[in-house]
Amino acid sequence: MSTESLSSAAPRFARLGSAATPFLFILLGVIYASWAARIPAIRDALQLNPAQLGMVLLGGGFGAVASFPLAAWLVGRFGGRRAAWYSGLALIIVLPALALAPSMTWLVIVAVALGAGSGCFDVAINAIGTEQEKQAGRSTMSLLHAWFSVGAVSGALFGSLMAGIGITPTAHFIITALALLLPLYLAYQALPADQIEHVSSKQYFAIAHGPLVALGIIGFCGAVAEGSIADWSGVFMKDRMGAHDGVAPLAYAGFAALMLAARLVCDRFKDRYGARRVVAVGASFAACGIFIAVAAINIPLTIFGFAMAGAGFASVFPFVFSSAGRHGATALAAVATFSYSGGLIGPPVIGFLAQGWGMQVALGLIGIMAIAIAISASRARWLE
């Protein structure tokens, strides 16, 4: 290749590199929403009651929480770039297996694997994002998480389309996995090589302590809320509102779409008003949205309520992870472990409550969690 060709290819490769990190967030959102969109169909195929579905979701949460020491080790040993490549491949392989599970037991096992893969991938891409934020010298994490919402909206809308035209979850997940494989490889190749600091006494497992506890509590409540809406909003739409399989995923699509819109401006709000105020006001707004949704007046208003909640919760994870990531991969994994314990506990608890008290009461708990986030954020000085 000539010198001229190399020089002309360099800018194109640089542009590809600048798009690599956003794509990784998109990929996680697509997989997350694809699974969420087809939960009602998979539940019906295996004839699971709310408590049994809660056990499946518990498996996913357990896999995520248990994976964080592994995630910290992967990032510390190989760097965020290679950790994202390894765990991203695992996610793409596991996605079709969710639809192929022949029984509840196998679905729980695959859900554990999905949770572990997503936990490792999440820590890896947030480590990459935190490093890029340091290099930029300004708040950029909310914008990166906005790309997750782009993926979530796209995945939810595509899932709604697939369900609406009668495409099975198996075919849907295989198409999605194949479509993501090459872009994942290109993103991995485009990212700059990791600068890994080898420290002999490196600790890859840590419990959140001191200031990290406050961040963990906010993240915990946020994970309960976000995970429960992703896993149960479609079921609520179908069972309580009588929505068609093609309409039910629109509740989560609305949630993710308004979360995306809010994340586009959260960094600017943080710079102007501070993270504590943005998270507290947003969580209060989310609580109002949840209570509108669970009132179950009609389908459009329910979708609107979930969308309000998405806007309100938009700042929680970007600002919590940005604060923790400034202290390194182990601190980030510690806060992520605390936070995603909410993803472990929340969706199954919603299932068990729905079994005994009904879905409206169960989802109403999310509104209470949103109020808890608002109170905690207003007092968490370490969130700034």
Short mmCIF file of C-alpha atoms in Angstrom, two decimals, residues 39-306:
data_model
loop_
_atom_site.label_atom_id
_atom_site.label_comp_id
_atom_site.label_asym_id
_atom_site.label_seq_id
_atom_site.Cartn_x
_atom_site.Cartn_y
_atom_site.Cartn_z
CA ILE A 39 -39.99 -12.42 27.54
CA PRO A 40 -43.81 -12.69 27.18
CA ALA A 41 -43.50 -15.06 24.21
CA ILE A 42 -40.85 -17.22 25.90
CA ARG A 43 -42.89 -17.26 29.10
CA ASP A 44 -45.99 -18.43 27.18
CA ALA A 45 -44.03 -21.09 25.29
CA LEU A 46 -42.80 -22.63 28.55
CA GLN A 47 -46.07 -21.88 30.40
CA LEU A 48 -44.38 -20.11 33.31
CA ASN A 49 -46.33 -18.40 36.08
CA PRO A 50 -45.07 -15.07 37.54
CA ALA A 51 -43.15 -16.78 40.34
CA GLN A 52 -41.41 -19.15 37.90
CA LEU A 53 -40.55 -16.29 35.57
CA GLY A 54 -39.20 -14.49 38.63
CA MET A 55 -36.82 -17.41 39.19
CA VAL A 56 -35.57 -17.12 35.61
CA LEU A 57 -34.90 -13.42 36.10
CA LEU A 58 -33.23 -14.20 39.42
CA GLY A 59 -30.80 -16.39 37.48
CA GLY A 60 -29.92 -13.49 35.21
CA GLY A 61 -29.34 -11.19 38.15
CA PHE A 62 -27.26 -13.78 39.96
CA GLY A 63 -25.06 -14.26 36.91
CA ALA A 64 -24.49 -10.51 36.63
CA VAL A 65 -23.61 -10.00 40.30
CA ALA A 66 -21.38 -13.07 40.47
CA SER A 67 -19.50 -11.97 37.36
CA PHE A 68 -18.15 -8.67 38.67
CA PRO A 69 -14.98 -10.06 40.29
CA LEU A 70 -14.32 -11.80 36.95
CA ALA A 71 -15.05 -8.55 35.14
CA ALA A 72 -12.54 -6.64 37.30
CA TRP A 73 -9.94 -9.35 36.67
CA LEU A 74 -10.54 -9.28 32.90
CA VAL A 75 -10.22 -5.51 32.73
CA GLY A 76 -7.19 -5.50 35.02
CA ARG A 77 -5.47 -8.36 33.22
CA PHE A 78 -6.31 -7.63 29.57
CA GLY A 79 -7.70 -4.08 29.53
CA GLY A 80 -11.18 -2.89 28.68
CA ARG A 81 -10.78 -3.43 24.92
CA ARG A 82 -10.04 -7.15 25.05
CA ALA A 83 -12.41 -7.71 27.98
CA ALA A 84 -15.20 -6.17 25.88
CA TRP A 85 -14.30 -8.42 22.94
CA TYR A 86 -14.33 -11.63 24.98
CA SER A 87 -17.53 -10.87 26.89
CA GLY A 88 -19.24 -9.46 23.79
CA LEU A 89 -18.66 -12.73 21.96
CA ALA A 90 -20.17 -14.59 24.91
CA LEU A 91 -23.27 -12.39 24.82
CA ILE A 92 -23.79 -12.95 21.10
CA ILE A 93 -23.52 -16.73 21.55
CA VAL A 94 -25.84 -16.85 24.57
CA LEU A 95 -28.66 -14.73 23.07
CA PRO A 96 -30.10 -17.42 20.72
CA ALA A 97 -29.78 -20.03 23.48
CA LEU A 98 -32.43 -18.16 25.48
CA ALA A 99 -35.06 -19.00 22.89
CA LEU A 100 -33.82 -22.58 22.47
CA ALA A 101 -34.14 -23.49 26.17
CA PRO A 102 -36.56 -26.47 26.34
CA SER A 103 -37.56 -26.05 29.99
CA MET A 104 -37.54 -23.62 32.88
CA THR A 105 -34.41 -25.25 34.31
CA TRP A 106 -32.45 -24.73 31.12
CA LEU A 107 -33.79 -21.21 30.75
CA VAL A 108 -32.49 -20.38 34.25
CA ILE A 109 -29.06 -21.77 33.33
CA VAL A 110 -28.90 -19.74 30.12
CA ALA A 111 -30.14 -16.65 31.98
CA VAL A 112 -27.23 -17.03 34.42
CA ALA A 113 -24.86 -17.11 31.45
CA LEU A 114 -26.53 -14.05 29.92
CA GLY A 115 -26.21 -12.19 33.21
CA ALA A 116 -22.54 -13.10 33.57
CA GLY A 117 -21.74 -12.03 30.02
CA SER A 118 -23.61 -8.75 30.33
CA GLY A 119 -21.98 -8.00 33.70
CA CYS A 120 -18.47 -8.46 32.31
CA PHE A 121 -19.29 -6.52 29.15
CA ASP A 122 -20.88 -3.69 31.14
CA VAL A 123 -17.84 -3.22 33.38
CA ALA A 124 -15.49 -3.40 30.37
CA ILE A 125 -17.26 -0.76 28.30
CA ASN A 126 -17.72 1.54 31.30
CA ALA A 127 -13.98 1.22 32.02
CA ILE A 128 -13.32 2.26 28.41
CA GLY A 129 -15.79 5.13 28.74
CA THR A 130 -14.30 6.34 32.02
CA GLU A 131 -10.82 6.43 30.51
CA GLN A 132 -12.10 8.40 27.53
CA GLU A 133 -13.89 10.81 29.89
CA LYS A 134 -10.61 11.43 31.73
CA GLN A 135 -8.87 12.13 28.44
CA ALA A 136 -11.64 14.50 27.34
CA GLY A 137 -11.48 16.43 30.61
CA ARG A 138 -15.25 16.85 30.75
CA SER A 139 -18.41 14.86 31.51
CA THR A 140 -19.16 12.45 28.64
CA MET A 141 -20.47 9.32 30.37
CA SER A 142 -24.15 10.24 30.06
CA LEU A 143 -23.74 10.63 26.31
CA LEU A 144 -22.15 7.18 26.10
CA HIS A 145 -25.03 5.71 28.08
CA ALA A 146 -27.35 7.46 25.64
CA TRP A 147 -25.97 5.11 23.01
CA PHE A 148 -27.06 2.20 25.22
CA SER A 149 -30.54 3.70 25.06
CA VAL A 150 -30.24 3.93 21.25
CA GLY A 151 -29.59 0.19 21.24
CA ALA A 152 -32.41 -0.46 23.70
CA VAL A 153 -34.93 1.52 21.65
CA SER A 154 -33.79 -0.18 18.44
CA GLY A 155 -33.88 -3.63 20.03
CA ALA A 156 -37.32 -3.07 21.54
CA LEU A 157 -38.81 -1.73 18.30
CA PHE A 158 -37.24 -4.54 16.28
CA GLY A 159 -38.56 -7.04 18.82
CA SER A 160 -42.02 -5.50 18.52
CA LEU A 161 -41.81 -5.82 14.74
CA MET A 162 -40.64 -9.44 14.91
CA ALA A 163 -43.42 -10.37 17.33
CA GLY A 164 -46.00 -8.44 15.31
CA ILE A 165 -45.27 -10.34 12.09
CA GLY A 166 -45.05 -13.71 13.81
CA ILE A 167 -41.28 -14.29 13.77
CA THR A 168 -40.30 -16.74 16.51
CA PRO A 169 -37.94 -15.66 19.29
CA THR A 170 -35.39 -18.20 18.04
CA ALA A 171 -35.23 -16.70 14.54
CA HIS A 172 -35.32 -13.18 15.98
CA PHE A 173 -32.36 -13.83 18.28
CA ILE A 174 -30.30 -15.59 15.61
CA ILE A 175 -30.80 -12.68 13.19
CA THR A 176 -29.81 -10.21 15.90
CA ALA A 177 -26.71 -12.18 16.91
CA LEU A 178 -25.45 -12.51 13.35
CA ALA A 179 -26.05 -8.81 12.68
CA LEU A 180 -23.97 -7.81 15.72
CA LEU A 181 -20.99 -10.13 15.23
CA LEU A 182 -19.05 -8.28 12.51
CA PRO A 183 -19.60 -4.79 14.01
CA LEU A 184 -18.34 -6.08 17.35
CA TYR A 185 -15.14 -7.32 15.70
CA LEU A 186 -14.66 -4.03 13.84
CA ALA A 187 -15.17 -2.04 17.03
CA TYR A 188 -12.62 -4.21 18.83
CA GLN A 189 -10.09 -3.67 16.05
CA ALA A 190 -10.73 0.09 15.95
CA LEU A 191 -10.25 0.76 19.66
CA PRO A 192 -6.74 1.83 20.71
CA ALA A 193 -4.57 -0.73 22.47
CA ASP A 194 -5.00 -0.77 26.24
CA GLN A 195 -2.34 0.71 28.47
CA ILE A 196 -2.37 -1.91 31.22
CA GLU A 197 -0.75 -1.11 34.53
CA HIS A 198 0.55 -4.32 36.07
CA VAL A 199 0.39 -4.11 39.85
CA SER A 200 1.51 -7.21 41.72
CA SER A 201 -0.77 -6.59 44.67
CA LYS A 202 -3.80 -5.83 42.52
CA GLN A 203 -7.07 -6.82 44.19
CA TYR A 204 -9.80 -7.81 41.81
CA PHE A 205 -12.59 -8.27 44.30
CA ALA A 206 -13.72 -5.57 46.67
CA ILE A 207 -16.81 -4.78 48.70
CA ALA A 208 -18.09 -1.25 48.34
CA HIS A 209 -17.14 0.70 51.46
CA GLY A 210 -16.92 4.27 52.65
CA PRO A 211 -18.04 6.78 50.01
CA LEU A 212 -18.63 3.96 47.52
CA VAL A 213 -21.55 2.68 49.63
CA ALA A 214 -23.61 5.78 48.87
CA LEU A 215 -23.00 5.31 45.16
CA GLY A 216 -23.85 1.63 45.49
CA ILE A 217 -27.19 2.35 47.20
CA ILE A 218 -28.25 4.74 44.45
CA GLY A 219 -27.13 2.26 41.82
CA PHE A 220 -28.92 -0.58 43.65
CA CYS A 221 -32.25 1.23 43.58
CA GLY A 222 -31.68 2.25 39.96
CA ALA A 223 -31.00 -1.36 38.95
CA VAL A 224 -34.15 -2.54 40.72
CA ALA A 225 -36.18 0.02 38.81
CA GLU A 226 -34.58 -0.30 35.38
CA GLY A 227 -34.34 -4.09 35.43
CA SER A 228 -37.91 -4.54 36.65
CA ILE A 229 -39.33 -2.24 33.98
CA ALA A 230 -37.36 -4.03 31.28
CA ASP A 231 -38.47 -7.47 32.44
CA TRP A 232 -42.05 -6.81 33.51
CA SER A 233 -43.44 -3.86 31.53
CA GLY A 234 -44.24 -6.07 28.55
CA VAL A 235 -45.90 -8.66 30.78
CA PHE A 236 -47.91 -5.89 32.47
CA MET A 237 -49.01 -4.55 29.09
CA LYS A 238 -50.11 -7.97 27.90
CA ASP A 239 -51.74 -9.34 31.05
CA ARG A 240 -53.19 -6.20 32.66
CA MET A 241 -53.83 -4.03 29.61
CA GLY A 242 -54.64 -6.78 27.09
CA ALA A 243 -52.03 -5.56 24.61
CA HIS A 244 -51.02 -7.66 21.59
CA ASP A 245 -47.53 -9.23 21.45
CA GLY A 246 -46.54 -6.58 18.92
CA VAL A 247 -47.73 -3.73 21.17
CA ALA A 248 -46.50 -4.97 24.56
CA PRO A 249 -42.79 -4.18 23.90
CA LEU A 250 -43.68 -0.54 23.20
CA ALA A 251 -43.80 0.15 26.94
CA TYR A 252 -40.11 -0.61 27.23
CA ALA A 253 -39.44 1.11 23.90
CA GLY A 254 -41.00 4.29 25.31
CA PHE A 255 -38.98 3.93 28.50
CA ALA A 256 -35.74 3.54 26.55
CA ALA A 257 -36.59 6.30 24.04
CA LEU A 258 -37.14 8.99 26.70
CA MET A 259 -34.09 7.73 28.58
CA LEU A 260 -32.12 8.28 25.38
CA ALA A 261 -33.47 11.80 24.94
CA ALA A 262 -32.67 12.72 28.54
CA ARG A 263 -29.15 11.30 28.39
CA LEU A 264 -28.32 13.59 25.49
CA VAL A 265 -28.57 16.57 27.84
CA CYS A 266 -27.68 15.07 31.24
CA ASP A 267 -23.97 15.92 30.93
CA ARG A 268 -24.79 19.59 30.39
CA PHE A 269 -27.20 19.57 33.32
CA LYS A 270 -24.52 17.96 35.47
CA ASP A 271 -21.99 20.64 34.59
CA ARG A 272 -24.53 23.38 35.36
CA TYR A 273 -26.48 22.05 38.37
CA GLY A 274 -24.37 19.20 39.75
CA ALA A 275 -24.95 15.45 39.66
CA ARG A 276 -26.80 15.27 42.98
CA ARG A 277 -29.52 17.68 41.92
CA VAL A 278 -29.93 16.12 38.47
CA VAL A 279 -30.31 12.60 39.86
CA ALA A 280 -32.65 13.67 42.67
CA VAL A 281 -34.99 15.68 40.44
CA GLY A 282 -34.93 13.00 37.76
CA ALA A 283 -35.83 10.24 40.22
CA SER A 284 -38.77 12.27 41.51
CA PHE A 285 -39.96 12.67 37.93
CA ALA A 286 -39.57 8.91 37.40
CA ALA A 287 -41.72 8.17 40.45
CA CYS A 288 -44.55 10.22 38.96
CA GLY A 289 -44.24 8.30 35.70
CA ILE A 290 -44.38 4.92 37.40
CA PHE A 291 -47.52 5.83 39.32
CA ILE A 292 -49.16 7.01 36.09
CA ALA A 293 -48.22 3.73 34.37
CA VAL A 294 -49.50 1.42 37.10
CA ALA A 295 -52.80 3.30 37.24
CA ALA A 296 -53.50 1.34 34.02
CA ILE A 297 -56.01 3.87 32.67
CA ASN A 298 -55.36 2.97 29.03
CA ILE A 299 -52.52 1.70 26.84
CA PRO A 300 -51.24 5.09 25.54
CA LEU A 301 -51.14 6.60 29.03
CA THR A 302 -49.39 3.52 30.41
CA ILE A 303 -46.72 3.78 27.71
CA PHE A 304 -46.40 7.50 28.50
CA GLY A 305 -45.89 6.74 32.19
CA PHE A 306 -43.10 4.26 31.49
#
